Amino acid sequence: MYEPIRTKSVHSTVDGPNPDFPHRSREEELDIQLAGHLAALLAVTDELRATQASADLDTADLDTAAERLAEQVGRLRGGRTPVRAPMSGRREAGLAALHRRAHALAGRALVVAASRADTAAAILAAERMDAHTAALGPRELASR
């Protein structure tokens, strides 16, 4: 009734993994994802630092957070430190918008860190979420 299949399926790996195609493990993918979220959070943190410095506000907490974020990104990227662009000449967004963006990025990083079982990154992400929630106030965060 049906003719048997005579060619190899393009969907199966009968011969094993293809050495020409790079394969990553789940842990490597999560490392890449987490490093990306933390690097984005670092960029927003640097932007917040520049905005608060220009408004003559205290940036000590943000300085410490930026150092810790850079350390975690470097660890996840095998010792390569993240590139950090100077904030001069960039359009400054409002503080509330930057805090909301940082809170969202920290939340994404927390989810990936938790699924990866990376305690140090999860604690850092949770602390950053708390800091941005405190900077915004719970009402302003909920209104977005």
mmCIF file of C-alpha atoms in Angstrom:
data_model
loop_
_atom_site.group_PDB
_atom_site.id
_atom_site.type_symbol
_atom_site.label_atom_id
_atom_site.label_comp_id
_atom_site.label_asym_id
_atom_site.label_seq_id
_atom_site.Cartn_x
_atom_site.Cartn_y
_atom_site.Cartn_z
ATOM 1 C CA MET A 1 0.000 0.000 0.000
ATOM 2 C CA TYR A 2 2.737 2.474 0.957
ATOM 3 C CA GLU A 3 6.177 2.612 -0.534
ATOM 4 C CA PRO A 4 8.936 2.244 2.051
ATOM 5 C CA ILE A 5 11.199 5.223 2.738
ATOM 6 C CA ARG A 6 14.480 4.725 0.918
ATOM 7 C CA THR A 7 16.377 7.875 1.866
ATOM 8 C CA LYS A 8 17.758 9.057 5.158
ATOM 9 C CA SER A 9 15.563 11.430 7.091
ATOM 10 C CA VAL A 10 16.778 14.993 7.299
ATOM 11 C CA HIS A 11 15.319 15.195 10.788
ATOM 12 C CA SER A 12 17.106 12.329 12.455
ATOM 13 C CA THR A 13 20.677 12.036 13.605
ATOM 14 C CA VAL A 14 21.340 8.478 12.506
ATOM 15 C CA ASP A 15 25.051 9.116 12.100
ATOM 16 C CA GLY A 16 25.342 10.976 15.382
ATOM 17 C CA PRO A 17 25.841 14.702 15.903
ATOM 18 C CA ASN A 18 27.166 16.713 13.010
ATOM 19 C CA PRO A 19 30.659 18.000 13.891
ATOM 20 C CA ASP A 20 30.208 20.940 11.505
ATOM 21 C CA PHE A 21 27.323 22.299 13.541
ATOM 22 C CA PRO A 22 28.138 23.721 16.985
ATOM 23 C CA HIS A 23 26.029 22.254 19.759
ATOM 24 C CA ARG A 24 25.683 23.745 23.218
ATOM 25 C CA SER A 25 24.430 22.150 26.355
ATOM 26 C CA ARG A 26 21.468 23.531 28.274
ATOM 27 C CA GLU A 27 23.870 24.926 30.885
ATOM 28 C CA GLU A 28 25.884 26.769 28.228
ATOM 29 C CA GLU A 29 22.701 28.248 26.765
ATOM 30 C CA LEU A 30 21.570 29.388 30.206
ATOM 31 C CA ASP A 31 25.014 30.902 30.866
ATOM 32 C CA ILE A 32 24.758 32.886 27.636
ATOM 33 C CA GLN A 33 21.214 34.008 28.448
ATOM 34 C CA LEU A 34 22.075 35.005 32.006
ATOM 35 C CA ALA A 35 25.190 36.886 30.919
ATOM 36 C CA GLY A 36 23.093 38.776 28.363
ATOM 37 C CA HIS A 37 20.455 39.790 30.904
ATOM 38 C CA LEU A 38 23.077 40.860 33.436
ATOM 39 C CA ALA A 39 25.010 42.808 30.779
ATOM 40 C CA ALA A 40 21.814 44.635 29.797
ATOM 41 C CA LEU A 41 21.144 45.360 33.471
ATOM 42 C CA LEU A 42 24.702 46.668 33.770
ATOM 43 C CA ALA A 43 24.122 49.030 30.829
ATOM 44 C CA VAL A 44 20.949 50.411 32.435
ATOM 45 C CA THR A 45 22.750 50.681 35.776
ATOM 46 C CA ASP A 46 25.521 52.704 34.102
ATOM 47 C CA GLU A 47 22.882 54.923 32.516
ATOM 48 C CA LEU A 48 21.208 55.415 35.904
ATOM 49 C CA ARG A 49 24.576 56.271 37.446
ATOM 50 C CA ALA A 50 25.199 58.919 34.793
ATOM 51 C CA THR A 51 21.693 60.347 35.167
ATOM 52 C CA GLN A 52 21.891 60.493 38.951
ATOM 53 C CA ALA A 53 25.410 61.956 38.883
ATOM 54 C CA SER A 54 24.234 64.750 36.581
ATOM 55 C CA ALA A 55 21.366 65.419 39.022
ATOM 56 C CA ASP A 56 23.830 65.500 41.955
ATOM 57 C CA LEU A 57 22.287 62.408 43.568
ATOM 58 C CA ASP A 58 24.224 59.751 45.488
ATOM 59 C CA THR A 59 25.468 56.963 43.204
ATOM 60 C CA ALA A 60 27.337 54.798 45.746
ATOM 61 C CA ASP A 61 24.745 51.976 45.631
ATOM 62 C CA LEU A 62 24.749 52.018 41.837
ATOM 63 C CA ASP A 63 28.557 52.022 41.735
ATOM 64 C CA THR A 64 28.671 48.908 43.920
ATOM 65 C CA ALA A 65 25.914 47.239 41.899
ATOM 66 C CA ALA A 66 27.715 47.974 38.623
ATOM 67 C CA GLU A 67 30.930 46.422 39.954
ATOM 68 C CA ARG A 68 29.096 43.298 41.112
ATOM 69 C CA LEU A 69 27.211 43.001 37.823
ATOM 70 C CA ALA A 70 30.426 43.360 35.813
ATOM 71 C CA GLU A 71 32.024 40.673 37.975
ATOM 72 C CA GLN A 72 29.148 38.239 37.377
ATOM 73 C CA VAL A 73 29.078 38.906 33.618
ATOM 74 C CA GLY A 74 32.826 38.313 33.468
ATOM 75 C CA ARG A 75 32.456 35.053 35.391
ATOM 76 C CA LEU A 76 29.724 33.810 33.058
ATOM 77 C CA ARG A 77 31.702 34.795 29.972
ATOM 78 C CA GLY A 78 34.806 32.916 31.013
ATOM 79 C CA GLY A 79 36.723 35.858 32.446
ATOM 80 C CA ARG A 80 36.024 38.347 29.659
ATOM 81 C CA THR A 81 34.965 41.641 31.177
ATOM 82 C CA PRO A 82 31.926 43.348 29.681
ATOM 83 C CA VAL A 83 32.368 46.343 27.434
ATOM 84 C CA ARG A 84 31.056 49.457 29.101
ATOM 85 C CA ALA A 85 30.366 52.512 27.012
ATOM 86 C CA PRO A 86 30.758 55.983 28.485
ATOM 87 C CA MET A 87 27.408 57.627 29.077
ATOM 88 C CA SER A 88 28.325 61.069 27.761
ATOM 89 C CA GLY A 89 26.354 62.099 24.725
ATOM 90 C CA ARG A 90 23.543 59.611 25.307
ATOM 91 C CA ARG A 91 19.977 60.763 25.604
ATOM 92 C CA GLU A 92 18.979 60.603 29.224
ATOM 93 C CA ALA A 93 15.689 58.912 29.926
ATOM 94 C CA GLY A 94 13.659 59.693 32.991
ATOM 95 C CA LEU A 95 14.753 58.087 36.239
ATOM 96 C CA ALA A 96 11.449 56.264 36.648
ATOM 97 C CA ALA A 97 11.674 54.730 33.163
ATOM 98 C CA LEU A 98 15.247 53.608 33.794
ATOM 99 C CA HIS A 99 14.292 52.052 37.135
ATOM 100 C CA ARG A 100 11.358 50.220 35.514
ATOM 101 C CA ARG A 101 13.628 48.893 32.749
ATOM 102 C CA ALA A 102 16.260 47.819 35.290
ATOM 103 C CA HIS A 103 13.605 46.105 37.418
ATOM 104 C CA ALA A 104 12.347 44.137 34.402
ATOM 105 C CA LEU A 105 15.881 43.107 33.397
ATOM 106 C CA ALA A 106 16.699 42.036 36.949
ATOM 107 C CA GLY A 107 13.520 39.952 36.981
ATOM 108 C CA ARG A 108 14.534 38.182 33.760
ATOM 109 C CA ALA A 109 18.004 37.556 35.147
ATOM 110 C CA LEU A 110 16.481 36.152 38.346
ATOM 111 C CA VAL A 111 14.357 33.668 36.393
ATOM 112 C CA VAL A 112 17.339 32.399 34.385
ATOM 113 C CA ALA A 113 19.617 32.314 37.435
ATOM 114 C CA ALA A 114 17.037 30.295 39.343
ATOM 115 C CA SER A 115 16.636 27.776 36.523
ATOM 116 C CA ARG A 116 20.416 27.540 36.288
ATOM 117 C CA ALA A 117 20.748 27.189 40.083
ATOM 118 C CA ASP A 118 23.253 30.071 40.167
ATOM 119 C CA THR A 119 22.857 31.347 43.717
ATOM 120 C CA ALA A 120 25.224 34.321 43.421
ATOM 121 C CA ALA A 121 23.541 35.690 40.305
ATOM 122 C CA ALA A 122 20.057 35.037 41.725
ATOM 123 C CA ILE A 123 20.857 36.922 44.923
ATOM 124 C CA LEU A 124 22.320 39.836 42.962
ATOM 125 C CA ALA A 125 19.296 39.985 40.649
ATOM 126 C CA ALA A 126 16.873 39.862 43.582
ATOM 127 C CA GLU A 127 18.778 42.641 45.376
ATOM 128 C CA ARG A 128 18.662 44.785 42.239
ATOM 129 C CA MET A 129 14.921 44.183 41.890
ATOM 130 C CA ASP A 130 14.434 45.283 45.507
ATOM 131 C CA ALA A 131 16.597 48.384 44.974
ATOM 132 C CA HIS A 132 14.682 49.452 41.872
ATOM 133 C CA THR A 133 11.345 48.749 43.556
ATOM 134 C CA ALA A 134 12.408 50.948 46.463
ATOM 135 C CA ALA A 135 13.585 53.682 44.084
ATOM 136 C CA LEU A 136 10.274 53.643 42.239
ATOM 137 C CA GLY A 137 7.853 52.919 45.000
ATOM 138 C CA PRO A 138 5.373 50.063 44.713
ATOM 139 C CA ARG A 139 2.587 52.230 43.231
ATOM 140 C CA GLU A 140 4.686 53.510 40.363
ATOM 141 C CA LEU A 141 5.994 50.028 39.532
ATOM 142 C CA ALA A 142 2.478 48.576 39.456
ATOM 143 C CA SER A 143 1.168 51.363 37.207
ATOM 144 C CA ARG A 144 3.285 50.498 34.199
#
